[in-house]
Short mmCIF file of C-alpha atoms in Angstrom, two decimals:
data_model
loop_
_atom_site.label_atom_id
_atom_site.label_comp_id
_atom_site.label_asym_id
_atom_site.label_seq_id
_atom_site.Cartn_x
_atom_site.Cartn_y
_atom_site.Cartn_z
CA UNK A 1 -8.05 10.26 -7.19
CA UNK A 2 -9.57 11.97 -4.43
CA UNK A 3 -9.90 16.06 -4.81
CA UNK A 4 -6.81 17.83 -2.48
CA UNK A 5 -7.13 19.99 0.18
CA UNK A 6 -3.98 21.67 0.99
CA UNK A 7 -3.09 22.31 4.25
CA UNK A 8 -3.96 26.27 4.65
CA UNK A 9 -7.35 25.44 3.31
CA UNK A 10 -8.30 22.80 5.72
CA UNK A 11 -10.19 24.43 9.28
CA UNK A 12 -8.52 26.46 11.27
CA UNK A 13 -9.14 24.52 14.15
CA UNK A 14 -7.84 21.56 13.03
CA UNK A 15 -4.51 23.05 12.11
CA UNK A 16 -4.49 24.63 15.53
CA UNK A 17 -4.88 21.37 17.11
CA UNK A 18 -1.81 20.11 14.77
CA UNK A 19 0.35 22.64 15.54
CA UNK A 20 -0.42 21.76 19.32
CA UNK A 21 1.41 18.69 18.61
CA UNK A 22 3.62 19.64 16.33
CA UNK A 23 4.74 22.99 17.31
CA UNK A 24 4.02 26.51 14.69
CA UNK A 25 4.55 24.93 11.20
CA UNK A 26 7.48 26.93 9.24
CA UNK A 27 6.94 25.53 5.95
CA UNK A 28 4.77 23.36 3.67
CA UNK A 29 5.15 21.03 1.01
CA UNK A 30 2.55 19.40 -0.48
CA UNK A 31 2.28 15.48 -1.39
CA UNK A 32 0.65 14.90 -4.88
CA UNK A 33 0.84 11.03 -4.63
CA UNK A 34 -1.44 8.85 -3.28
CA UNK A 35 -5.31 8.00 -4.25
CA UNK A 36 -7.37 8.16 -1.50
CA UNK A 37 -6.36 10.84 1.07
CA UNK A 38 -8.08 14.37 0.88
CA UNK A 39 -4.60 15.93 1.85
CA UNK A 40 -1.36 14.97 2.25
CA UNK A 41 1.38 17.20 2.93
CA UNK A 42 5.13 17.42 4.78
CA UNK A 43 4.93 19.94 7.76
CA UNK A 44 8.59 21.70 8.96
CA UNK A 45 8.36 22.86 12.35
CA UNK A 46 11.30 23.71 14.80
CA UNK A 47 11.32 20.07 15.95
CA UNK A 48 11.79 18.65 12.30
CA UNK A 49 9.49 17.11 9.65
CA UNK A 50 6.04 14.90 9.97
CA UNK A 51 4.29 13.68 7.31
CA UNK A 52 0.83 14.33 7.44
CA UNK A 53 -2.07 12.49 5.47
CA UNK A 54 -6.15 12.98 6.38
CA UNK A 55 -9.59 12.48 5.38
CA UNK A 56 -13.19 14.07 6.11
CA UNK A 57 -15.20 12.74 8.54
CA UNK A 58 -17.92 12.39 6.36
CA UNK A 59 -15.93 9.69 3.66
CA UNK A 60 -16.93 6.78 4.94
CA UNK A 61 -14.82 4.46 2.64
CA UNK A 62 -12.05 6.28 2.99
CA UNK A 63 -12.05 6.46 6.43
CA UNK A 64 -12.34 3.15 7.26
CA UNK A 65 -9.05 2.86 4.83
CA UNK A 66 -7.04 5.45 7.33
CA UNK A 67 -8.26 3.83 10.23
CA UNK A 68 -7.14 0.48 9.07
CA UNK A 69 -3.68 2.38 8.92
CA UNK A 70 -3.34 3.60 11.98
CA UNK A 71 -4.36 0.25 13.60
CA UNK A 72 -1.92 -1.84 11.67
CA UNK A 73 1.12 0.83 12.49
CA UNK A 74 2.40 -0.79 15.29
CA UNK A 75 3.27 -4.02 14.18
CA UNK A 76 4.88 -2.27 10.74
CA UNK A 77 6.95 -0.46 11.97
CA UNK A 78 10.23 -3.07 11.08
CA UNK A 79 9.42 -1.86 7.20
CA UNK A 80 7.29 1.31 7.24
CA UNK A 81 7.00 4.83 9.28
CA UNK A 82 6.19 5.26 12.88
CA UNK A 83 2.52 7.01 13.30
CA UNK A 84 3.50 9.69 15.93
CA UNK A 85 -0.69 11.12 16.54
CA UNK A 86 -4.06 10.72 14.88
CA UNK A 87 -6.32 13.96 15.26
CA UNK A 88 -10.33 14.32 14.83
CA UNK A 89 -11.63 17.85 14.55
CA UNK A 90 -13.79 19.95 12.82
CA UNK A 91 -14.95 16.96 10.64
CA UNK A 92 -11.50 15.91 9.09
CA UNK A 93 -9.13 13.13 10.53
CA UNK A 94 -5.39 13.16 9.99
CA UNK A 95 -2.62 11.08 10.68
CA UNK A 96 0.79 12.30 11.56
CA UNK A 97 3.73 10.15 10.25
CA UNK A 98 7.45 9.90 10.93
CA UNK A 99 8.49 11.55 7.79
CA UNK A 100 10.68 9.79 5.29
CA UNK A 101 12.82 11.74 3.36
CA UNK A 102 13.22 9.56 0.13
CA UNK A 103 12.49 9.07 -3.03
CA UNK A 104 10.09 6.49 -5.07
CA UNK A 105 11.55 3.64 -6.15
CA UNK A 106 13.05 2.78 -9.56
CA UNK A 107 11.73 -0.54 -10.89
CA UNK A 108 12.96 -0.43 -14.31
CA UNK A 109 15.36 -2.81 -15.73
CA UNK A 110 18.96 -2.31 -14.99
CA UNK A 111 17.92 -0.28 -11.24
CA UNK A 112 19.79 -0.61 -7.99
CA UNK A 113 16.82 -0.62 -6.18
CA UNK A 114 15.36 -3.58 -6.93
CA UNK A 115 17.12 -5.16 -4.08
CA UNK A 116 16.40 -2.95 -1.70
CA UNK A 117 12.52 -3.78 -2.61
CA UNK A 118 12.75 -7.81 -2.27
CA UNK A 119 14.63 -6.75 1.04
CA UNK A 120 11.46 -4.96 2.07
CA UNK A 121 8.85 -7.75 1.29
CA UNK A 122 10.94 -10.39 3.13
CA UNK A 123 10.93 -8.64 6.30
CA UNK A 124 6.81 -7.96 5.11
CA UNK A 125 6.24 -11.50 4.92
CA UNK A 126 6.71 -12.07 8.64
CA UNK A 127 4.41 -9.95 9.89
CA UNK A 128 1.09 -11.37 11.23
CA UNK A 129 -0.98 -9.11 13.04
CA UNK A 130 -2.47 -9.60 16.29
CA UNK A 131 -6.02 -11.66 16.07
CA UNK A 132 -7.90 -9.15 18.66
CA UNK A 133 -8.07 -6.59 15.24
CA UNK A 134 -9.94 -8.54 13.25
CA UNK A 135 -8.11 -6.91 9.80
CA UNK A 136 -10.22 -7.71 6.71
CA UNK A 137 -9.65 -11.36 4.73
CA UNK A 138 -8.11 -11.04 1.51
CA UNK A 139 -10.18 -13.00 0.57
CA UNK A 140 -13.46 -11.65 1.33
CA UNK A 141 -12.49 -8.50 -1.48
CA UNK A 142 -13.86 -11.03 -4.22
CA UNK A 143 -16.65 -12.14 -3.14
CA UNK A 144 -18.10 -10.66 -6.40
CA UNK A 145 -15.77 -12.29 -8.83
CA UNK A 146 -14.84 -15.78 -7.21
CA UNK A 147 -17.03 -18.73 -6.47
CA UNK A 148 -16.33 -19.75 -2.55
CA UNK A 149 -13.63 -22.56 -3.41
CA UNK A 150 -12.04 -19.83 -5.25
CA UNK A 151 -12.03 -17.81 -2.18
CA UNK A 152 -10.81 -20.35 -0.24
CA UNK A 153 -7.47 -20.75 -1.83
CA UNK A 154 -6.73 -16.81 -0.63
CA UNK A 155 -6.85 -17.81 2.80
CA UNK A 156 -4.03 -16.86 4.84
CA UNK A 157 -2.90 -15.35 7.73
CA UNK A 158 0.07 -12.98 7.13
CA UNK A 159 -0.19 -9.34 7.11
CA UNK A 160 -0.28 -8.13 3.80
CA UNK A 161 -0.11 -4.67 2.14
CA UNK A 162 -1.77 -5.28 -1.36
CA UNK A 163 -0.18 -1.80 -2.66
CA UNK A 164 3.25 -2.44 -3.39
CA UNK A 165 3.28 0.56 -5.81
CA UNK A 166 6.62 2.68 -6.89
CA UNK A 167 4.55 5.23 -4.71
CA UNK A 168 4.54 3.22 -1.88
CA UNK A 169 8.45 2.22 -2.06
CA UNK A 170 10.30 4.75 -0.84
CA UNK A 171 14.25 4.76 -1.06
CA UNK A 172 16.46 6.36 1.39
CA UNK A 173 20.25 5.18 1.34
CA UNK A 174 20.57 1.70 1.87
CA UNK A 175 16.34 0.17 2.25
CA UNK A 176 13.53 0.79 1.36
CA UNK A 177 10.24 1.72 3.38
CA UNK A 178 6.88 0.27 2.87
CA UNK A 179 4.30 2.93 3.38
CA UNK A 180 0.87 3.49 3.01
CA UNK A 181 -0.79 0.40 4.82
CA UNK A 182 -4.33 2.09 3.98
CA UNK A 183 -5.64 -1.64 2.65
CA UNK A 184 -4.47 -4.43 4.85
CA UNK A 185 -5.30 -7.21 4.21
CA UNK A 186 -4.52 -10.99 5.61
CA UNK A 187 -4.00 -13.47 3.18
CA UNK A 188 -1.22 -15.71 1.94
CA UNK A 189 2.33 -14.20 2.14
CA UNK A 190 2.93 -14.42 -1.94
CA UNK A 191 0.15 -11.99 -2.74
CA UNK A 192 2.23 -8.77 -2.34
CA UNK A 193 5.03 -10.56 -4.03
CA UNK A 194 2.58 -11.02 -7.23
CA UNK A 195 1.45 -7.53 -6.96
CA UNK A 196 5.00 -6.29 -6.71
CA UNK A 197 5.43 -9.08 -9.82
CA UNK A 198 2.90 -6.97 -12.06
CA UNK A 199 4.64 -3.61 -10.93
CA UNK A 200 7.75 -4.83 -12.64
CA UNK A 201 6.06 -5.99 -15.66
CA UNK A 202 4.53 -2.26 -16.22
CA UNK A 203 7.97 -1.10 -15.53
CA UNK A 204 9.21 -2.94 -18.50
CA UNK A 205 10.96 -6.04 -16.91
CA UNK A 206 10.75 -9.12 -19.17
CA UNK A 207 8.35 -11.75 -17.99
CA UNK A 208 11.82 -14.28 -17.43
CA UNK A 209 13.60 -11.65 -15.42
CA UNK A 210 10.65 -11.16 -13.20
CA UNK A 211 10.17 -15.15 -12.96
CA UNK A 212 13.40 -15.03 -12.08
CA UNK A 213 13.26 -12.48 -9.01
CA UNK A 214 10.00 -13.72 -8.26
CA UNK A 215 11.13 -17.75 -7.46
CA UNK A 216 13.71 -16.32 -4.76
CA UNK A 217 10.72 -15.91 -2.30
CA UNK A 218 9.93 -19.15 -0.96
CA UNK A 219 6.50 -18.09 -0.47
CA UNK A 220 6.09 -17.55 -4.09
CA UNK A 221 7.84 -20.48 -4.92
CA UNK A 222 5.47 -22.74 -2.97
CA UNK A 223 2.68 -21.38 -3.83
CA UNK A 224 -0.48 -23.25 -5.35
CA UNK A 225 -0.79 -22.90 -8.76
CA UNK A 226 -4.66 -22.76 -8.59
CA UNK A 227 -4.65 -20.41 -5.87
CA UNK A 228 -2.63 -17.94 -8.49
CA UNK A 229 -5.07 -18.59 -11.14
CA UNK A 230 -7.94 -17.68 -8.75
CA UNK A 231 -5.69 -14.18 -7.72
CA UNK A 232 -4.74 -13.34 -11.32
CA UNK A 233 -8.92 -14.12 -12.12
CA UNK A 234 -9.90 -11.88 -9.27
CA UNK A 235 -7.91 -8.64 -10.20
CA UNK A 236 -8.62 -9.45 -13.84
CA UNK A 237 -12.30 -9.26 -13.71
CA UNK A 238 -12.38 -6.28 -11.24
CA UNK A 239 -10.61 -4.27 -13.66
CA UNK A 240 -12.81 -5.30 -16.50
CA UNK A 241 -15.59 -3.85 -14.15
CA UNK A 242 -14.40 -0.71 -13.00
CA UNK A 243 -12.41 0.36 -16.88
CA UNK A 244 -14.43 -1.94 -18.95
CA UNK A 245 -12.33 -5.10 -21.28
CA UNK A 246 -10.73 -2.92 -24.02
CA UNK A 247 -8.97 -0.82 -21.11
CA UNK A 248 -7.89 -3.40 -18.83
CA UNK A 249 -6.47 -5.40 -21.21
CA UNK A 250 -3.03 -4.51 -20.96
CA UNK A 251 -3.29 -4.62 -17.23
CA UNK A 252 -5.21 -7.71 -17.43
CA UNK A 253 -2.20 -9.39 -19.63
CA UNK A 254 0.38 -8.61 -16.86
CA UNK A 255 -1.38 -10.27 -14.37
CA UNK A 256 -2.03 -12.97 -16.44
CA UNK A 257 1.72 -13.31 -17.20
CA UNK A 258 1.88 -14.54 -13.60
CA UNK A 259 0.23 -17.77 -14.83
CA UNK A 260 3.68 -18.32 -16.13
CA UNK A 261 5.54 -17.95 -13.29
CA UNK A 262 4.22 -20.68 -10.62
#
């Protein structure tokens, strides 16, 4: 996880330049979720909230990542927050969001919300992205771990979000709002269905009752067996990399799990 800055830390120019969008901030909250961004906090002004998330200027990686975000916002906007400004000063970047005023959602057994999630993801599944902004292939993320007809069966062309974390689901009455579109991706439509798939299993859904909610997407239900196996191979030997095989393993056997389901 990245190191915080909270928001009377960061330059004072750049919160001036904030608040001359925003109007004088009244209170604060900080945002302790999230992997990547150096802060992310709610600001309160007079005019309401706005969710604010940023990096330095220096974080390449990481920048790229927000910048992603911001281009993808308009055509998201049917499942995820508006972006209302994007500000560059004094080496940082932020991003100022519509602010959602939710909660995570619940994927444990027996949870309302799991409704309101597959709601979400089939409204996700239409969205294809304009061609003019070249967003990165899904595929092209394993070029270390797949052979090329591997990589081939992760062609796609649908807008994906490749994050669908509790984090990233966030409840507020009646739907759900996919946020966070810091890695998208395009790629075949059942991909954030199997990630969501895996985010059950750690929640403690049985492998039938998330075969089960997992067959009422068409996309997953059509989808190519093979092209799974090369997904599930992908993730699996990533992990392996980054934690090493005795760590991933019980990460590595929920993704594998989704050999089951196809």
């Amino acid at each position: 996880m990245t190191p915080r800055t909270h928001w009377n830390d960061l330059p004072l120019a750049l919160r001036a330049a904030v608040e001359a969008r925003t109007g004088p901030v009244v209170a604060v909250g900080t945002v302790p979720h999230g992997l990547n961004c150096a802060t992310a906090t709610s600001l309160t002004t007079a005019e309401g909230s706005t969710f604010v998330k940023g990096v330095p200027l220096h974080d390449a990686d990481v920048c790229a990542a927000q910048r992603w975000e911001a281009t993808v916002n308009p055509y998201v906007l049917d499942v995820g927050p508006r972006l209302r400004w994007r500000i560059e000063a004094d080496g940082w970047e932020l991003l100022g969001f519509e602010h959602i005023e939710g909660r995570h959602a619940d994927l444990s057994p027996g949870s309302a919300d799991l409704p309101l999630v597959g709601e979400v993801l089939r409204t996700a599944q239409t969205i294809r992205a304009p061609r003019h902004i070249s967003v990165p292939r899904f595929a092209d993320r394993w070029t270390r771990f797949l052979g090329p007809g591997e990589l081939r069966l992760l062609d796609g062309e649908m807008l994906l979000h490749t994050d669908t974390n509790p984090h990233n689901l966030m409840v507020t009455g009646d739907r759900v709002h996919l946020v966070d579109w810091a890695t998208p991706a395009l790629g075949p439509a059942w991909v954030d269905i199997a990630y969501t798939a895996v985010r059950l299993l750690e929640a403690d859904r049985t492998p039938d009752d998330v075969r089960t909610w997992a067959a009422r997407f068409p996309c997953w239900a059509s989808a190519d067996p093979q092209a799974v196996g090369a997904f599930v191979s992908a993730n699996c030997r990533r992990w392996e990399t980054v934690v090493g095989s005795a760590a991933a393993r019980s990460s590595n056997a929920r993704f594998a799990a989704l050999l089951t389901m196809v």
